[in-house]
Amino acid sequence: MMSLSNHSNRNRRSTGKVTLADVAREVGTGTMTVSRALRTPEMVSATLRKKIHLAVQKLGYVPNSAARELASVSSRNIVIVTSSLISTENNLILNGLQKQLQHLDVQLIILVANQKGWLRELINNAPLAVILLNLTCPETEAEWIRNSGLICLEIGSKQTAPLGINVCIDSQTAVQKVVNFLVQKGYRDIGLLCAQQEQAIFQQYLACWHSALHSKHLNSHQILHCSEPVSFSAGAKLFNEGISTWGKIDAFVFLSDQLACGALFEAHRQHIAVPYEVAIIGFGDLEISQTTAPSLTTLRIPYAKLGKIAGEQLAELLKSGQKSTPRYIQIDTDFIARESA
C-alpha cells in the first residue's frame, strides 16, 4: 500500500507543481488547516498562519486551479498588481495590454499593492500569470513569484533583476535626454518636481536625476515632492512652492505631464510668462500636452506601446506554454520640444 507522502511526491513529480500537501508537510500540519489559513485566515492562529505563509512563499505554492473551477472561480486569471488605478499613464498601458488579450479566454484581475496583504490575495486568485505594472516588487513577494514558476511580466521602469519579461523604458536615458536639452538651451538652474509615485520607481528617477546633473556640473538638489496623487492642482501647488522656495529659477521639470500642465495653468493665472521667465517640461506626452498654451515640451513615453508589447508577449507565452525567462524589452523614449521650453 502506497503512503500518502509517497503519493504526494509522485503527484508533484508528474505535474511539476507544488501541492497543498507539500505545504502541509513543510509546516507539519494537515492540508485542511493549510487550506483554511489561505481561504479564511481568521480561523487559524497567528503563529500557525505565519508558518503556513512562509512555507507558501518558500515553495512557491499556487492554489489548484481545477479545484477553483469546481467552485465557479475562473482558473484563467491574469493578475495585474499596481500601486495606482487612477494614474492616466497606467490606464494607457492597461488599454494597450487589454487589446492584445481580448481574444483569449482569460480574466484580468487588478490588485492594488498599497498594503502588505496583497501577496495573499494574489495567491488566492490562483493566477495563470502575474503582471507587475509600474511596481517594484518587494523581496517577499518576489521570492514567491520566482518559486511559483508562473509567467511574469514587469511593465514600466527597467528593473535591476527582472522576475520575468521586463517591458520597460530606461529611466537614465530618459532623464539624460531632458537634461541635455536644457543645458543646450542655456538653462542651468533646474528644479525637479513630483507627486505621489511608487517609491522604488521614484528613487530610481531620483538617482538618474542626480547622475545626469552631476555629469553637467549642475546643482542636483533642487527637488520638491508632495504626497498628493498626480493632478493639475498638485502641479499648481508644486509650481507655487518651487517659486517660493527657490525664487529665481530657469526651469521646472515635472515627472508627469499632468503636473506640468497644472503648473502651466498656474503660471498663466499669475501672468508669469513661460518660457521667458521660467521653462516648464513634463514627462509622458499625454494628449493634453499638445493643447495647452504654450504647448508643453515633454519626454514622450509610449505607454500604450508598452502595454501592447507586453500583451503580445503574454499571448505568445500562453499559446506556446513556455515560461517567462527574465529578459528586457526596452522601448525608446523621444524628447518633444514644443513652446514651454
PDB file of C-alpha atoms in Angstrom, residues 105-263:
ATOM      1  CA  ASP A 105     -10.043  33.059 -22.733  1.00  0.00           C
ATOM      2  CA  VAL A 106      -8.588  34.891 -19.732  1.00  0.00           C
ATOM      3  CA  GLN A 107      -9.849  37.109 -16.957  1.00  0.00           C
ATOM      4  CA  LEU A 108      -7.924  40.220 -15.917  1.00  0.00           C
ATOM      5  CA  ILE A 109      -7.877  40.897 -12.177  1.00  0.00           C
ATOM      6  CA  ILE A 110      -6.302  44.060 -10.743  1.00  0.00           C
ATOM      7  CA  LEU A 111      -4.777  44.169  -7.257  1.00  0.00           C
ATOM      8  CA  VAL A 112      -3.732  47.474  -5.691  1.00  0.00           C
ATOM      9  CA  ALA A 113      -0.475  46.948  -3.810  1.00  0.00           C
ATOM     10  CA  ASN A 114      -0.954  49.657  -1.202  1.00  0.00           C
ATOM     11  CA  GLN A 115      -0.893  47.317   1.782  1.00  0.00           C
ATOM     12  CA  LYS A 116       1.064  44.257   2.900  1.00  0.00           C
ATOM     13  CA  GLY A 117      -1.716  41.740   2.339  1.00  0.00           C
ATOM     14  CA  TRP A 118      -1.615  41.702  -1.446  1.00  0.00           C
ATOM     15  CA  LEU A 119       0.511  38.551  -1.710  1.00  0.00           C
ATOM     16  CA  ARG A 120      -2.235  36.536  -0.003  1.00  0.00           C
ATOM     17  CA  GLU A 121      -4.795  38.000  -2.422  1.00  0.00           C
ATOM     18  CA  LEU A 122      -2.518  37.173  -5.339  1.00  0.00           C
ATOM     19  CA  ILE A 123      -2.176  33.556  -4.191  1.00  0.00           C
ATOM     20  CA  ASN A 124      -5.920  33.182  -3.579  1.00  0.00           C
ATOM     21  CA  ASN A 125      -6.661  34.254  -7.160  1.00  0.00           C
ATOM     22  CA  ALA A 126      -4.729  31.198  -8.448  1.00  0.00           C
ATOM     23  CA  PRO A 127      -3.060  33.230 -11.227  1.00  0.00           C
ATOM     24  CA  LEU A 128      -2.126  31.846 -14.594  1.00  0.00           C
ATOM     25  CA  ALA A 129       0.263  34.794 -14.950  1.00  0.00           C
ATOM     26  CA  VAL A 130       1.322  37.848 -12.940  1.00  0.00           C
ATOM     27  CA  ILE A 131       1.850  41.347 -14.338  1.00  0.00           C
ATOM     28  CA  LEU A 132       3.594  43.987 -12.222  1.00  0.00           C
ATOM     29  CA  LEU A 133       2.560  47.402 -13.523  1.00  0.00           C
ATOM     30  CA  ASN A 134       4.842  50.318 -12.613  1.00  0.00           C
ATOM     31  CA  LEU A 135       5.688  48.471  -9.430  1.00  0.00           C
ATOM     32  CA  THR A 136       8.945  47.298  -7.934  1.00  0.00           C
ATOM     33  CA  CYS A 137       8.134  44.026  -6.198  1.00  0.00           C
ATOM     34  CA  PRO A 138       9.150  43.644  -2.512  1.00  0.00           C
ATOM     35  CA  GLU A 139      11.505  40.732  -1.850  1.00  0.00           C
ATOM     36  CA  THR A 140       8.947  38.515  -0.053  1.00  0.00           C
ATOM     37  CA  GLU A 141       6.502  38.719  -2.950  1.00  0.00           C
ATOM     38  CA  ALA A 142       9.336  38.438  -5.480  1.00  0.00           C
ATOM     39  CA  GLU A 143      10.551  35.218  -3.879  1.00  0.00           C
ATOM     40  CA  TRP A 144       7.081  33.663  -4.158  1.00  0.00           C
ATOM     41  CA  ILE A 145       6.790  34.655  -7.827  1.00  0.00           C
ATOM     42  CA  ARG A 146      10.233  33.205  -8.605  1.00  0.00           C
ATOM     43  CA  ASN A 147       9.467  29.936  -6.795  1.00  0.00           C
ATOM     44  CA  SER A 148       5.973  29.570  -8.274  1.00  0.00           C
ATOM     45  CA  GLY A 149       7.220  29.219 -11.852  1.00  0.00           C
ATOM     46  CA  LEU A 150       4.381  31.435 -13.069  1.00  0.00           C
ATOM     47  CA  ILE A 151       4.622  33.607 -16.155  1.00  0.00           C
ATOM     48  CA  CYS A 152       5.621  37.083 -15.000  1.00  0.00           C
ATOM     49  CA  LEU A 153       5.831  40.386 -16.862  1.00  0.00           C
ATOM     50  CA  GLU A 154       7.002  43.709 -15.431  1.00  0.00           C
ATOM     51  CA  ILE A 155       5.867  46.849 -17.256  1.00  0.00           C
ATOM     52  CA  GLY A 156       7.305  50.324 -16.701  1.00  0.00           C
ATOM     53  CA  SER A 157      10.775  51.187 -15.459  1.00  0.00           C
ATOM     54  CA  LYS A 158      13.801  48.979 -16.074  1.00  0.00           C
ATOM     55  CA  GLN A 159      14.269  46.578 -13.157  1.00  0.00           C
ATOM     56  CA  THR A 160      17.678  45.692 -11.740  1.00  0.00           C
ATOM     57  CA  ALA A 161      16.841  41.974 -11.512  1.00  0.00           C
ATOM     58  CA  PRO A 162      13.674  41.237 -13.531  1.00  0.00           C
ATOM     59  CA  LEU A 163      11.403  38.407 -12.383  1.00  0.00           C
ATOM     60  CA  GLY A 164      10.291  37.722 -15.937  1.00  0.00           C
ATOM     61  CA  ILE A 165       9.985  39.736 -19.131  1.00  0.00           C
ATOM     62  CA  ASN A 166      10.600  43.404 -18.314  1.00  0.00           C
ATOM     63  CA  VAL A 167       8.918  45.622 -20.930  1.00  0.00           C
ATOM     64  CA  CYS A 168      10.462  48.912 -19.980  1.00  0.00           C
ATOM     65  CA  ILE A 169      11.975  52.291 -20.592  1.00  0.00           C
ATOM     66  CA  ASP A 170      15.465  53.206 -19.412  1.00  0.00           C
ATOM     67  CA  SER A 171      14.989  55.959 -16.803  1.00  0.00           C
ATOM     68  CA  GLN A 172      18.649  57.001 -17.003  1.00  0.00           C
ATOM     69  CA  THR A 173      18.479  57.613 -20.752  1.00  0.00           C
ATOM     70  CA  ALA A 174      15.134  59.383 -20.420  1.00  0.00           C
ATOM     71  CA  VAL A 175      16.337  61.820 -17.757  1.00  0.00           C
ATOM     72  CA  GLN A 176      19.595  62.420 -19.623  1.00  0.00           C
ATOM     73  CA  LYS A 177      17.668  63.477 -22.752  1.00  0.00           C
ATOM     74  CA  VAL A 178      15.788  66.110 -20.749  1.00  0.00           C
ATOM     75  CA  VAL A 179      18.923  67.440 -19.061  1.00  0.00           C
ATOM     76  CA  ASN A 180      20.872  67.515 -22.347  1.00  0.00           C
ATOM     77  CA  PHE A 181      18.148  69.621 -23.993  1.00  0.00           C
ATOM     78  CA  LEU A 182      18.004  72.110 -21.122  1.00  0.00           C
ATOM     79  CA  VAL A 183      21.783  72.529 -20.986  1.00  0.00           C
ATOM     80  CA  GLN A 184      21.989  73.011 -24.767  1.00  0.00           C
ATOM     81  CA  LYS A 185      19.348  75.752 -24.478  1.00  0.00           C
ATOM     82  CA  GLY A 186      21.373  77.502 -21.803  1.00  0.00           C
ATOM     83  CA  TYR A 187      19.342  76.543 -18.719  1.00  0.00           C
ATOM     84  CA  ARG A 188      21.484  75.999 -15.636  1.00  0.00           C
ATOM     85  CA  ASP A 189      19.268  76.462 -12.566  1.00  0.00           C
ATOM     86  CA  ILE A 190      16.873  73.496 -12.797  1.00  0.00           C
ATOM     87  CA  GLY A 191      14.374  72.009 -10.331  1.00  0.00           C
ATOM     88  CA  LEU A 192      12.719  68.573 -10.271  1.00  0.00           C
ATOM     89  CA  LEU A 193       9.112  68.322  -9.025  1.00  0.00           C
ATOM     90  CA  CYS A 194       6.986  65.240  -8.451  1.00  0.00           C
ATOM     91  CA  ALA A 195       3.907  63.988  -6.600  1.00  0.00           C
ATOM     92  CA  GLN A 196       2.802  60.634  -5.176  1.00  0.00           C
ATOM     93  CA  GLN A 197       4.542  57.826  -7.026  1.00  0.00           C
ATOM     94  CA  GLU A 198       5.608  54.245  -6.389  1.00  0.00           C
ATOM     95  CA  GLN A 199       8.545  54.763  -4.023  1.00  0.00           C
ATOM     96  CA  ALA A 200      11.089  52.467  -5.676  1.00  0.00           C
ATOM     97  CA  ILE A 201      10.421  53.963  -9.122  1.00  0.00           C
ATOM     98  CA  PHE A 202      10.680  57.494  -7.714  1.00  0.00           C
ATOM     99  CA  GLN A 203      14.033  56.590  -6.129  1.00  0.00           C
ATOM    100  CA  GLN A 204      15.217  55.301  -9.498  1.00  0.00           C
ATOM    101  CA  TYR A 205      14.317  58.584 -11.218  1.00  0.00           C
ATOM    102  CA  LEU A 206      15.952  60.497  -8.373  1.00  0.00           C
ATOM    103  CA  ALA A 207      19.234  58.617  -8.768  1.00  0.00           C
ATOM    104  CA  CYS A 208      19.139  59.259 -12.528  1.00  0.00           C
ATOM    105  CA  TRP A 209      18.461  62.961 -11.912  1.00  0.00           C
ATOM    106  CA  HIS A 210      21.468  63.332  -9.622  1.00  0.00           C
ATOM    107  CA  SER A 211      23.689  61.452 -12.075  1.00  0.00           C
ATOM    108  CA  ALA A 212      22.566  63.474 -15.105  1.00  0.00           C
ATOM    109  CA  LEU A 213      23.033  66.878 -13.449  1.00  0.00           C
ATOM    110  CA  HIS A 214      26.350  65.924 -11.872  1.00  0.00           C
ATOM    111  CA  SER A 215      27.616  64.969 -15.328  1.00  0.00           C
ATOM    112  CA  LYS A 216      26.941  68.592 -16.360  1.00  0.00           C
ATOM    113  CA  HIS A 217      28.387  70.017 -13.118  1.00  0.00           C
ATOM    114  CA  LEU A 218      24.986  71.407 -12.091  1.00  0.00           C
ATOM    115  CA  ASN A 219      23.191  71.523  -8.745  1.00  0.00           C
ATOM    116  CA  SER A 220      21.016  68.402  -8.470  1.00  0.00           C
ATOM    117  CA  HIS A 221      19.488  69.118  -5.048  1.00  0.00           C
ATOM    118  CA  GLN A 222      16.607  71.391  -6.060  1.00  0.00           C
ATOM    119  CA  ILE A 223      13.877  68.779  -5.671  1.00  0.00           C
ATOM    120  CA  LEU A 224      10.298  69.118  -4.431  1.00  0.00           C
ATOM    121  CA  HIS A 225       7.967  66.218  -3.682  1.00  0.00           C
ATOM    122  CA  CYS A 226       4.370  66.270  -2.432  1.00  0.00           C
ATOM    123  CA  SER A 227       2.361  63.362  -1.048  1.00  0.00           C
ATOM    124  CA  GLU A 228      -0.762  64.138  -3.101  1.00  0.00           C
ATOM    125  CA  PRO A 229      -1.750  61.993  -6.098  1.00  0.00           C
ATOM    126  CA  VAL A 230      -0.728  63.337  -9.502  1.00  0.00           C
ATOM    127  CA  SER A 231      -3.211  66.016 -10.626  1.00  0.00           C
ATOM    128  CA  PHE A 232      -3.420  69.506 -12.126  1.00  0.00           C
ATOM    129  CA  SER A 233      -3.956  71.025  -8.692  1.00  0.00           C
ATOM    130  CA  ALA A 234      -0.892  69.196  -7.321  1.00  0.00           C
ATOM    131  CA  GLY A 235       1.128  70.642 -10.216  1.00  0.00           C
ATOM    132  CA  ALA A 236      -0.086  74.159  -9.421  1.00  0.00           C
ATOM    133  CA  LYS A 237       0.848  73.737  -5.743  1.00  0.00           C
ATOM    134  CA  LEU A 238       4.300  72.431  -6.606  1.00  0.00           C
ATOM    135  CA  PHE A 239       4.847  75.334  -9.007  1.00  0.00           C
ATOM    136  CA  ASN A 240       3.992  77.875  -6.296  1.00  0.00           C
ATOM    137  CA  GLU A 241       6.144  76.063  -3.743  1.00  0.00           C
ATOM    138  CA  GLY A 242       9.046  75.988  -6.196  1.00  0.00           C
ATOM    139  CA  ILE A 243       8.808  79.719  -6.894  1.00  0.00           C
ATOM    140  CA  SER A 244       8.531  80.445  -3.158  1.00  0.00           C
ATOM    141  CA  THR A 245      11.401  78.129  -2.173  1.00  0.00           C
ATOM    142  CA  TRP A 246      13.902  78.748  -4.962  1.00  0.00           C
ATOM    143  CA  GLY A 247      12.998  82.238  -6.128  1.00  0.00           C
ATOM    144  CA  LYS A 248      14.616  82.877  -9.496  1.00  0.00           C
ATOM    145  CA  ILE A 249      14.992  79.582 -11.375  1.00  0.00           C
ATOM    146  CA  ASP A 250      15.497  78.733 -15.041  1.00  0.00           C
ATOM    147  CA  ALA A 251      13.386  75.604 -15.492  1.00  0.00           C
ATOM    148  CA  PHE A 252      10.972  73.243 -13.757  1.00  0.00           C
ATOM    149  CA  VAL A 253      10.969  69.559 -14.731  1.00  0.00           C
ATOM    150  CA  PHE A 254       7.849  67.641 -13.646  1.00  0.00           C
ATOM    151  CA  LEU A 255       7.749  63.822 -13.602  1.00  0.00           C
ATOM    152  CA  SER A 256       4.245  63.930 -15.113  1.00  0.00           C
ATOM    153  CA  ASP A 257       2.512  65.886 -17.871  1.00  0.00           C
ATOM    154  CA  GLN A 258      -0.492  66.399 -15.582  1.00  0.00           C
ATOM    155  CA  LEU A 259       1.692  68.126 -13.012  1.00  0.00           C
ATOM    156  CA  ALA A 260       3.416  70.186 -15.703  1.00  0.00           C
ATOM    157  CA  CYS A 261       0.091  71.280 -17.215  1.00  0.00           C
ATOM    158  CA  GLY A 262      -1.167  72.263 -13.757  1.00  0.00           C
ATOM    159  CA  ALA A 263       1.959  74.411 -13.428  1.00  0.00           C
TER     160      ALA A 263
END
